[in-house]
PDB file of C-alpha atoms and ligand atoms in Angstrom:
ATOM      1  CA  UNK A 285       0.000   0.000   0.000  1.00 49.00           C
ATOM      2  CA  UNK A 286       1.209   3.361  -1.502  1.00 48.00           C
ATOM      3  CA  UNK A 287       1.288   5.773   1.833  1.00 54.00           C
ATOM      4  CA  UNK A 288       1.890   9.701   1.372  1.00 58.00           C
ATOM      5  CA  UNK A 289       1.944  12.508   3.608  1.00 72.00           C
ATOM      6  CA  UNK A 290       1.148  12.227   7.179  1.00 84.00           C
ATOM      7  CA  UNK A 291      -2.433  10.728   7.882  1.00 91.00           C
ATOM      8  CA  UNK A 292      -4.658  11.700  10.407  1.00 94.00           C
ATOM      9  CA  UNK A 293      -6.165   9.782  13.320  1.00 96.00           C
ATOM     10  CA  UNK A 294      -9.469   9.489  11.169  1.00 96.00           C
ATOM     11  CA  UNK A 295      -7.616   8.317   8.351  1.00 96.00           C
ATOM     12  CA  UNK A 296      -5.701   5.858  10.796  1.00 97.00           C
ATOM     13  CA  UNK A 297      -8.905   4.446  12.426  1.00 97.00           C
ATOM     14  CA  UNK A 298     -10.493   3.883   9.071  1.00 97.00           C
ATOM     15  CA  UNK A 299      -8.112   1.784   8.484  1.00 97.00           C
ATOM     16  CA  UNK A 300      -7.790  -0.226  11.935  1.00 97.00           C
ATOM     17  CA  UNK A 301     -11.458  -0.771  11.616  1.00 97.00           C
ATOM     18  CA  UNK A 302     -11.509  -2.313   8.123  1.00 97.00           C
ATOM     19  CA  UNK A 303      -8.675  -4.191   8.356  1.00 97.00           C
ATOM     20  CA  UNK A 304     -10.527  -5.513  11.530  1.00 97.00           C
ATOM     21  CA  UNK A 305     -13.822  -6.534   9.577  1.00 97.00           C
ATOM     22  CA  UNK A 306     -11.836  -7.876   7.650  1.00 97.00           C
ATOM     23  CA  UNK A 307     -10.331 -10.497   9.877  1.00 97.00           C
ATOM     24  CA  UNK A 308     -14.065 -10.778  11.769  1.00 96.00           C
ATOM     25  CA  UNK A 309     -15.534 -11.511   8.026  1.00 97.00           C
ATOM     26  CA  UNK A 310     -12.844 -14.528   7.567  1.00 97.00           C
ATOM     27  CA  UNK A 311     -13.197 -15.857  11.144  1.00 95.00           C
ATOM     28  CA  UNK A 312     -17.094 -16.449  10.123  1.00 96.00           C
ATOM     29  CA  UNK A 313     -16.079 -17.731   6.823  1.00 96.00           C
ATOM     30  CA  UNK A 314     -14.124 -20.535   8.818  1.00 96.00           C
ATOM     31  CA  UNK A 315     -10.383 -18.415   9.043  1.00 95.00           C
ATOM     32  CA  UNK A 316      -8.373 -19.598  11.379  1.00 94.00           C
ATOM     33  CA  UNK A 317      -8.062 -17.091  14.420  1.00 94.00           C
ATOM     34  CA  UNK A 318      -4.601 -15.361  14.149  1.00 93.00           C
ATOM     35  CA  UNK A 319      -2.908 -15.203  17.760  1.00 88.00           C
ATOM     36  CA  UNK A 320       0.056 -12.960  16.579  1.00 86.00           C
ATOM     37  CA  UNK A 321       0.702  -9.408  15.322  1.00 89.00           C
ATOM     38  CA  UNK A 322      -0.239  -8.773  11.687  1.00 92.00           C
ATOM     39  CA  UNK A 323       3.625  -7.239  10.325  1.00 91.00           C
ATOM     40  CA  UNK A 324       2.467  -5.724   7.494  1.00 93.00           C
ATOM     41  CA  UNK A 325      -0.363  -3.717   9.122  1.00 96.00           C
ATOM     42  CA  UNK A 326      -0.117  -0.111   7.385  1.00 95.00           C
ATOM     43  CA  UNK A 327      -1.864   2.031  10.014  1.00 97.00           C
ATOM     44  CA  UNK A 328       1.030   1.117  11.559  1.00 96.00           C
ATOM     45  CA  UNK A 329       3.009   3.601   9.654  1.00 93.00           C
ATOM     46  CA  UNK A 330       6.586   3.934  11.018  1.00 88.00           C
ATOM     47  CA  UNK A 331       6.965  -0.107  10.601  1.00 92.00           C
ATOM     48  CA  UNK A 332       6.408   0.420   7.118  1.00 90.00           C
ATOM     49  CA  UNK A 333       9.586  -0.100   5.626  1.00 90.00           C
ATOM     50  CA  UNK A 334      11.076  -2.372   8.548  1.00 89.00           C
ATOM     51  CA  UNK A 335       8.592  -4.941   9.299  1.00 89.00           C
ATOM     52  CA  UNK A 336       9.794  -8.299   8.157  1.00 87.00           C
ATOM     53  CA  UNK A 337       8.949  -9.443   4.422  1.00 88.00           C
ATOM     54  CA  UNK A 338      10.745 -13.004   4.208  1.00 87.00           C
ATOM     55  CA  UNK A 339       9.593 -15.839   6.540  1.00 83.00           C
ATOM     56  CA  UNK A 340      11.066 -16.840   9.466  1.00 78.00           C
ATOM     57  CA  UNK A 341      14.615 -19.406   9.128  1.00 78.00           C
ATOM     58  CA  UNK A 342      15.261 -21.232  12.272  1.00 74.00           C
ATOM     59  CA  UNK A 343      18.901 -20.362  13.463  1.00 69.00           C
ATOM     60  CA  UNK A 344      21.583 -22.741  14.089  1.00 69.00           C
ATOM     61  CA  UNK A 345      23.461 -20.314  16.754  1.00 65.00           C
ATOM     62  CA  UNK A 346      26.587 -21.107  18.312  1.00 67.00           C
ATOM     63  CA  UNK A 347      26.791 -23.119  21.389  1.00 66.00           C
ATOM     64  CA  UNK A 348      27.726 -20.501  23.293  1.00 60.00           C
ATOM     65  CA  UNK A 349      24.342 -18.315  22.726  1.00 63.00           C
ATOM     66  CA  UNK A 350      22.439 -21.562  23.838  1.00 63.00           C
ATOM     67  CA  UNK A 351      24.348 -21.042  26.909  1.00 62.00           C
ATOM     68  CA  UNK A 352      24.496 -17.705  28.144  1.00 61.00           C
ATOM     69  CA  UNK A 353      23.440 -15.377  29.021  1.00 61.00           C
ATOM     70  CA  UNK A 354      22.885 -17.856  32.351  1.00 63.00           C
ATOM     71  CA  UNK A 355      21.085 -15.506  35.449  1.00 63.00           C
ATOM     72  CA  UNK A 356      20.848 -16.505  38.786  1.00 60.00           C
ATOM     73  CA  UNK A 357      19.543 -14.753  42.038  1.00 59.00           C
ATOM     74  CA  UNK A 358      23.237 -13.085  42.794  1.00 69.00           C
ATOM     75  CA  UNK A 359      23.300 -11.495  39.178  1.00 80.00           C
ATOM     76  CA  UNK A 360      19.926  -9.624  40.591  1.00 89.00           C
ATOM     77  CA  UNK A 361      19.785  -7.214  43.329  1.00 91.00           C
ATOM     78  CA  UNK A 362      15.968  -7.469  44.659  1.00 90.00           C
ATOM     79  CA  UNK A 363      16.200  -3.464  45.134  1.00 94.00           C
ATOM     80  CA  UNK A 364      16.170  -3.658  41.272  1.00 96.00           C
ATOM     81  CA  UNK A 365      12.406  -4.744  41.250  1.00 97.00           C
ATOM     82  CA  UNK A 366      11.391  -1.262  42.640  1.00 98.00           C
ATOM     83  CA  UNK A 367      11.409   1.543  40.182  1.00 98.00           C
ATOM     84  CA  UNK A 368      10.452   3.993  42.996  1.00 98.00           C
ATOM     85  CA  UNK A 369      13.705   3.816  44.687  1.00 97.00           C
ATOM     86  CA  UNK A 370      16.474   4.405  42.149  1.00 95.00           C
ATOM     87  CA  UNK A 371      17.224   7.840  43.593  1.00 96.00           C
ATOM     88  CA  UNK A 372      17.152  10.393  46.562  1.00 96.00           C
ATOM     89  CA  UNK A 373      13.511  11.062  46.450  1.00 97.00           C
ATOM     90  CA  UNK A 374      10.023   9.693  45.527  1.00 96.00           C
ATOM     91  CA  UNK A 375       9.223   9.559  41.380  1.00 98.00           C
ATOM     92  CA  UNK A 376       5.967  12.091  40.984  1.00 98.00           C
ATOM     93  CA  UNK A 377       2.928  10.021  40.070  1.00 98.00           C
ATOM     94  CA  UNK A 378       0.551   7.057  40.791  1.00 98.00           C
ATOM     95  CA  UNK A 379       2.657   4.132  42.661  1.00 98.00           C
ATOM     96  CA  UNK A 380       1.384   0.820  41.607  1.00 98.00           C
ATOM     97  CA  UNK A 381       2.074  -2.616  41.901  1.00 98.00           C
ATOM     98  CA  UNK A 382       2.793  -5.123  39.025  1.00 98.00           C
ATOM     99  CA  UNK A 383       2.573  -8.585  39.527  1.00 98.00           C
ATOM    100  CA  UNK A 384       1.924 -12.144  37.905  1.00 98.00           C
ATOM    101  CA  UNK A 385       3.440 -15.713  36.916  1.00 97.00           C
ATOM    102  CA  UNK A 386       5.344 -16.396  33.915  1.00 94.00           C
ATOM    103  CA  UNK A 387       4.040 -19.599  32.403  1.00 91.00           C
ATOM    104  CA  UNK A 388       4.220 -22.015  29.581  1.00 87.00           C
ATOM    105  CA  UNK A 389       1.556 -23.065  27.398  1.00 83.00           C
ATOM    106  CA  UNK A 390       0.660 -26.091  29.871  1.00 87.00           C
ATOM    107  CA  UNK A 391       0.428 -23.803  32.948  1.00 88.00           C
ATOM    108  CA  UNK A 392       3.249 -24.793  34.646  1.00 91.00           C
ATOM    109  CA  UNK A 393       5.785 -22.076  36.715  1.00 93.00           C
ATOM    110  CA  UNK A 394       8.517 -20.415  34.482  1.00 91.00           C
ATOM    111  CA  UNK A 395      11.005 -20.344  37.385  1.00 91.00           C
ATOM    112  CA  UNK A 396      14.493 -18.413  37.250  1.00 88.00           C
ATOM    113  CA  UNK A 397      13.509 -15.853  34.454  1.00 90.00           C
ATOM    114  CA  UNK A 398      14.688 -12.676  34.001  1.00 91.00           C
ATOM    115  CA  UNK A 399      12.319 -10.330  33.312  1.00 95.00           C
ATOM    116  CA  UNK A 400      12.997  -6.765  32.393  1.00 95.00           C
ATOM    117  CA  UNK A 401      10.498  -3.369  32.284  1.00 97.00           C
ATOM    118  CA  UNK A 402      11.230  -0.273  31.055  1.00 97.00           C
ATOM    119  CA  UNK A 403       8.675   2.423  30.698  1.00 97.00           C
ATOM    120  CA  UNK A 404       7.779   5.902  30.548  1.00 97.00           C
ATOM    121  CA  UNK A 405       7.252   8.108  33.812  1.00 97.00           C
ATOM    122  CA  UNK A 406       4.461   9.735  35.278  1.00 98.00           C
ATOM    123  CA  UNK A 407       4.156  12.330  32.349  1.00 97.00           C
ATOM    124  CA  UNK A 408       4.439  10.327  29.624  1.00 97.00           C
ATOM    125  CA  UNK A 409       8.346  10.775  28.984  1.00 96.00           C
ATOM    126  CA  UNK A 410      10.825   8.936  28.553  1.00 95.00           C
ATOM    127  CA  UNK A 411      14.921   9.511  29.389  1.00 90.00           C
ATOM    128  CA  UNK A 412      16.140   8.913  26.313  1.00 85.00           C
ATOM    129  CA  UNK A 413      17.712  11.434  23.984  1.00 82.00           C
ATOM    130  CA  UNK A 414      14.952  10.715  21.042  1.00 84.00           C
ATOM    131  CA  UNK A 415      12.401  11.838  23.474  1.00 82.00           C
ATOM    132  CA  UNK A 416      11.981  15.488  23.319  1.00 85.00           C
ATOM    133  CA  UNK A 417       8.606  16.128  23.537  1.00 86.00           C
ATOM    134  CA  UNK A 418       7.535  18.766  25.944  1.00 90.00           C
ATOM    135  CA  UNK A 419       6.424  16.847  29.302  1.00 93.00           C
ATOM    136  CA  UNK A 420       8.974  17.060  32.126  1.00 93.00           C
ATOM    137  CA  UNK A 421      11.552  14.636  32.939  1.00 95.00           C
ATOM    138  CA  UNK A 422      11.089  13.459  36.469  1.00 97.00           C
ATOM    139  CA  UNK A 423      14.407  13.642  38.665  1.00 96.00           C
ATOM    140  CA  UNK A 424      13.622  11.018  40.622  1.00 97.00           C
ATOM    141  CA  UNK A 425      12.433   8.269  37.761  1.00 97.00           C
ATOM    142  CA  UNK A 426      14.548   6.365  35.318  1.00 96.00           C
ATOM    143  CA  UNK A 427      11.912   3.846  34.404  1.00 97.00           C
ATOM    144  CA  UNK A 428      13.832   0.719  33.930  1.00 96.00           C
ATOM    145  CA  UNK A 429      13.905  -2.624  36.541  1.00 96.00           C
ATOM    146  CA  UNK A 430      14.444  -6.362  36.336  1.00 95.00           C
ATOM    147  CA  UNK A 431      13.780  -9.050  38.742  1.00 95.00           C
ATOM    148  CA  UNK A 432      14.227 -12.726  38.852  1.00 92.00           C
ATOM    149  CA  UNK A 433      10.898 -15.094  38.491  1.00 94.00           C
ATOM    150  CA  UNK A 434      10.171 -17.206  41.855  1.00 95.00           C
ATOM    151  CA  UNK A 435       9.535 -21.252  41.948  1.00 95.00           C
ATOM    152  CA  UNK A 436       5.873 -20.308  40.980  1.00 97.00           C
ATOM    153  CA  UNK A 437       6.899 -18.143  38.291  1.00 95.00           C
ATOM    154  CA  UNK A 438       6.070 -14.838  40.141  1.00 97.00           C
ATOM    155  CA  UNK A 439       7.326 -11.440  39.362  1.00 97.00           C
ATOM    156  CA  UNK A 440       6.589  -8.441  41.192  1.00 98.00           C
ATOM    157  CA  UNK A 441       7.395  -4.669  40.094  1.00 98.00           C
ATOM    158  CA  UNK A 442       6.925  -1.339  42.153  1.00 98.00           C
ATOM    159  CA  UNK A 443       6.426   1.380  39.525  1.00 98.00           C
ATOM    160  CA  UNK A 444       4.681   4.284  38.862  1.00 98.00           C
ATOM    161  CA  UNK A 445       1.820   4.460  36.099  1.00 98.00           C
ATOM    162  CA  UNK A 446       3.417   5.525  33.287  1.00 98.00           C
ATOM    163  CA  UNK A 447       1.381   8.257  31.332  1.00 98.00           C
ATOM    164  CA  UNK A 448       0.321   8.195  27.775  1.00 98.00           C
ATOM    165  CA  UNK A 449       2.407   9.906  25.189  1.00 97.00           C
ATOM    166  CA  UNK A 450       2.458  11.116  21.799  1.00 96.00           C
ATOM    167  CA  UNK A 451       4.873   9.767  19.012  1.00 95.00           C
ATOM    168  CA  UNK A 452       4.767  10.249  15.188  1.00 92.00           C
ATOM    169  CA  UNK A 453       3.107   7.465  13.624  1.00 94.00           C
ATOM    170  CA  UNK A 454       0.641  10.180  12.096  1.00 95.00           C
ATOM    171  CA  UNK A 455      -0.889  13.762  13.289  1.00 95.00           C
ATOM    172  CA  UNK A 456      -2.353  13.341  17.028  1.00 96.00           C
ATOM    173  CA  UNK A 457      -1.183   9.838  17.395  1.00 96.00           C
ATOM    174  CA  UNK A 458      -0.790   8.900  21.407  1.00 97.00           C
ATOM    175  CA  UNK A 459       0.272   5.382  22.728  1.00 97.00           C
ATOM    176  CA  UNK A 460      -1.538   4.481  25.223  1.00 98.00           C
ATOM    177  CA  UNK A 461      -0.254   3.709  28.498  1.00 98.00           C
ATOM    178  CA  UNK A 462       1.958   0.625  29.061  1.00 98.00           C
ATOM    179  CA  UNK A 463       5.075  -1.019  30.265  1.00 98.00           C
ATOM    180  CA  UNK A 464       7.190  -2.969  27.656  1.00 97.00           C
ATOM    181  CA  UNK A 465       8.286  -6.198  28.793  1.00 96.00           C
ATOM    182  CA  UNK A 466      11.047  -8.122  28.034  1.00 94.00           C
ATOM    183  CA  UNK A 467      12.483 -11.828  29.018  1.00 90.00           C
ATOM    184  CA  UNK A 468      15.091 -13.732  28.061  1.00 79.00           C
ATOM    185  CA  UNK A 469      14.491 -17.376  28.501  1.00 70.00           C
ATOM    186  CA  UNK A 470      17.753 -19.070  28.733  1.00 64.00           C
ATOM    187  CA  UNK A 471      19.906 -17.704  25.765  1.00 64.00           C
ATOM    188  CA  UNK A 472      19.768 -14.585  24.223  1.00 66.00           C
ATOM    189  CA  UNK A 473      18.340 -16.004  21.387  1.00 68.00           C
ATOM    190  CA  UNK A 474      14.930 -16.976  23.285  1.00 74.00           C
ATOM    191  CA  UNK A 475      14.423 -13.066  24.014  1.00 81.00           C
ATOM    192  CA  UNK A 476      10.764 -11.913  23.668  1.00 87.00           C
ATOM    193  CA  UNK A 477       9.249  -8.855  24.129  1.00 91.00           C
ATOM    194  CA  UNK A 478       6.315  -7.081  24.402  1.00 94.00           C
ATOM    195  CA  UNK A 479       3.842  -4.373  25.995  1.00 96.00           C
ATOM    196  CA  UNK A 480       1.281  -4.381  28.984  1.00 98.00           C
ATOM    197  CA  UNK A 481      -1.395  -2.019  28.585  1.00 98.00           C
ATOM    198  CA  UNK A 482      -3.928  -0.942  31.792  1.00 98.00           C
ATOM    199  CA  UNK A 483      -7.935  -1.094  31.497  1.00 98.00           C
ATOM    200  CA  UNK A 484      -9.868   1.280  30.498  1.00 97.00           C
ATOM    201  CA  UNK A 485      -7.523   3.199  28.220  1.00 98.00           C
ATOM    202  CA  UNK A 486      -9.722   5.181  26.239  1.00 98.00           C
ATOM    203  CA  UNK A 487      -6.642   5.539  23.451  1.00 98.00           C
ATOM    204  CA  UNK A 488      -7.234   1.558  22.361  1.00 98.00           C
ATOM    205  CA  UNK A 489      -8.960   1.846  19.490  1.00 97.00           C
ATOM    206  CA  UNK A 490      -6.759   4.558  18.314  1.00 97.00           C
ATOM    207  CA  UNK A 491      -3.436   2.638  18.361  1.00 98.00           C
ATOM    208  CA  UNK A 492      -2.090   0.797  15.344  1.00 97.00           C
ATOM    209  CA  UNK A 493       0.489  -0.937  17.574  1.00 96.00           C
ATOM    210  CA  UNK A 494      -2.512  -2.410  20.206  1.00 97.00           C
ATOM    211  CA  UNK A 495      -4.760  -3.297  16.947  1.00 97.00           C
ATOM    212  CA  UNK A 496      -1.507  -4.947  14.768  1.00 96.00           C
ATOM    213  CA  UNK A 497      -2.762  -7.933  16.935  1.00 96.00           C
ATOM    214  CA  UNK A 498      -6.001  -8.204  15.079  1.00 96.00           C
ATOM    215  CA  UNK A 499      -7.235 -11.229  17.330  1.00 96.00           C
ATOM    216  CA  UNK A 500      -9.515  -9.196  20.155  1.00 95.00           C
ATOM    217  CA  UNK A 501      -8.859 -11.803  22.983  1.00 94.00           C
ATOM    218  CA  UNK A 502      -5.222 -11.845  22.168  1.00 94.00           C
ATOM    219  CA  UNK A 503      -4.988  -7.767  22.419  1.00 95.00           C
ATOM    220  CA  UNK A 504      -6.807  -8.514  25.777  1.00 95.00           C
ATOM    221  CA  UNK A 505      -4.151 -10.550  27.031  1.00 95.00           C
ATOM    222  CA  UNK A 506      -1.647  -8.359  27.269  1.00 96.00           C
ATOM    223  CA  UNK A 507      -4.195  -5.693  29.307  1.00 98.00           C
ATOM    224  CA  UNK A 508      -3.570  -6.451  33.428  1.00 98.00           C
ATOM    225  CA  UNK A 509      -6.057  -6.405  35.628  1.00 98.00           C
ATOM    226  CA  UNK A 510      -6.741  -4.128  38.252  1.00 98.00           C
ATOM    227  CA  UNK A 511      -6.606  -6.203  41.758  1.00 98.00           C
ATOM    228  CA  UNK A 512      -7.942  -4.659  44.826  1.00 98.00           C
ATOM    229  CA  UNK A 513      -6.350  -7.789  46.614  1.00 98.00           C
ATOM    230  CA  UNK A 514      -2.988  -5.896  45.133  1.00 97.00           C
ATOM    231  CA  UNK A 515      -3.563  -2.608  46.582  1.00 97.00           C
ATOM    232  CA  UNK A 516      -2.169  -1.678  49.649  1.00 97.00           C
ATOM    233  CA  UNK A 517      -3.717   1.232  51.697  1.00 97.00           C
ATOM    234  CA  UNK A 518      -2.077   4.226  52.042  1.00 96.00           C
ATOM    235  CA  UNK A 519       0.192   2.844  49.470  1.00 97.00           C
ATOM    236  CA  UNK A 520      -0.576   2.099  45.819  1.00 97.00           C
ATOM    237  CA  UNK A 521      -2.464   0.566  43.696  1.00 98.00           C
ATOM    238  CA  UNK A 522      -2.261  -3.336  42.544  1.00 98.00           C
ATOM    239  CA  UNK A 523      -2.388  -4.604  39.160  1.00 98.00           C
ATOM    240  CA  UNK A 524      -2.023  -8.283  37.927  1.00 98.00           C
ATOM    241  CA  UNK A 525      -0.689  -9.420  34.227  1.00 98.00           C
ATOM    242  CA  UNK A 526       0.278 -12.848  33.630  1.00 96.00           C
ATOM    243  CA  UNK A 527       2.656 -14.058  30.693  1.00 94.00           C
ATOM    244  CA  UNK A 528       2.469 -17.187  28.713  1.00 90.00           C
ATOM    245  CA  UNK A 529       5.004 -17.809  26.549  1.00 85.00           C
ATOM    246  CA  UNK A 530       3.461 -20.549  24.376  1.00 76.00           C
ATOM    247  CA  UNK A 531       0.063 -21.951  23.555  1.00 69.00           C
ATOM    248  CA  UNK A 532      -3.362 -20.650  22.187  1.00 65.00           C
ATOM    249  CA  UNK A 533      -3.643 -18.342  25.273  1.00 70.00           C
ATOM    250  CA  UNK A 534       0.121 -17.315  24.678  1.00 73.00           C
ATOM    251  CA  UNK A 535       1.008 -13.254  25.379  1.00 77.00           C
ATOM    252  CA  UNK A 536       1.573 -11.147  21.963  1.00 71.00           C
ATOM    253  CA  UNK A 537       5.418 -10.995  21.776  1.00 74.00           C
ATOM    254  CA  UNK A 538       6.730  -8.442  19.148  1.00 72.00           C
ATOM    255  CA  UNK A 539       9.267  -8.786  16.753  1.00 66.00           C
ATOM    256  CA  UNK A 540      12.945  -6.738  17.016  1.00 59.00           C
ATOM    257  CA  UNK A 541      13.224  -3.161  15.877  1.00 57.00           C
ATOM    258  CA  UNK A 542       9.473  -1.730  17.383  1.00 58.00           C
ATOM    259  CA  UNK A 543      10.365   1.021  19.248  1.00 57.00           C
ATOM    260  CA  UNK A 544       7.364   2.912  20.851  1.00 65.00           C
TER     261      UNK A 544
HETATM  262 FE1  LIG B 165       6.803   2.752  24.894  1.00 56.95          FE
END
């Protein structure tokens, strides 16, 4: 699809929404239902020109990438886990809570896994020199943590909500709030990634990255749930997002190179 100029949100939606009928009107005809992101999604505008176009090879790596990187509890402070208290004073924003179990396809405990967040602060910015639009860098927020995965698979952040913010995918486009994801298996060659998104987001059906995943229940999968069991009083708030890494109910995992 021939793309010029910059599009609008209307122009965007238009296109989320018939590329969704779309998928609806072959899931009725008997489709199969597609669990992964569609890579050649053109609302999508900035992956354009850098989504894949050749089918996936398996790899034959070296021995030493099925190897390493190997993480254990010493390689992982547990202060790392808590995004709130990488500097002298208190990040500005909503402190919340992010929780779940890694998992495999047959429910069983991912134990031992890295997992890694970063994420934008309160405002909606990031610290990173491509992100220069005008909401205020907070001090006392850096946005990245990692922890280790327990026997049952739990991980556990403290974070602050990150806000929504704009990027250039077309005029008025906004992500909508979320905190990418990543985890890296054994081997750096088992790395996935991906984005968790909070309910109730009102940009959803805006964003060509949420929609790429045309599948509704699979989009829903990667939104946590809000868990008053989670929240702490006088504290923060508690959300819950669990990640399976294979399976029909598997978590959307994004390819290399998306960078929003
Ligand atoms: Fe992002």
């Amino acid at each position: 699809m021939a793309v010029t100029g910059i599009s609008d949100q209307e122009q965007i939606s238009g296109e989320i929404a018939s590329i969704q009928a779309e998928y609806e009107a072959g899931l009725a005809n008997g489709a199969a239902v597609n669990n992964r992101t569609v890579l050649d999604y053109p609302p999508y505008r900035s992956s354009l020109l850098r989504h894949p176009t050749k089918d996936l090879h398996h790899s034959d790596p070296e021995t030493i990438e099925l190897a390493s990187p190997a993480f254990g509890h010493r390689d992982v402070d547990g202060v790392e886990s808590d995004l709130t208290i990488q500097h002298s004073g208190e990040p500005l924003g909503e402190r919340i809570v992010v929780t779940g179990r890694v998992l495999d396809g047959d429910g069983r405990p991912v134990r031992n896994q890295l997992v890694e967040v970063w994420q934008a602060n309160a405002g909606g910015r990031y610290i990173h020199k491509r992100d220069q639009h005008p909401a205020p860098i907070d001090p006392n927020f850096t946005g990245t943590g990692r922890t280790i995965t327990d026997d049952d698979g739990n991980y556990r952040f403290v974070t602050i909500k990150p806000g929504a913010y704009p990027w250039r995918n077309h005029t008025n486009a906004w992500r909508p709030a979320h905190i990418h994801f990543s985890m890296f298996g054994n081997a750096f060659t088992q790395r996935i990634i991906t984005q968790m998104y909070f309910p109730g987001d009102p940009l959803f059906p805006l964003d060509p990255i949420y929609n790429s995943i045309v599948d509704p229940a699979a989009r829903a999968r990667l939104v946590a749930n809000y868990d008053h069991s989670l929240t702490s009083p006088e504290w923060s708030l508690g959300y819950r997002w669990d990640i399976v890494l294979t399976g029909q109910q598997s978590t959307w995992f994004e390819s290399e190179g998306v960078d929003a």
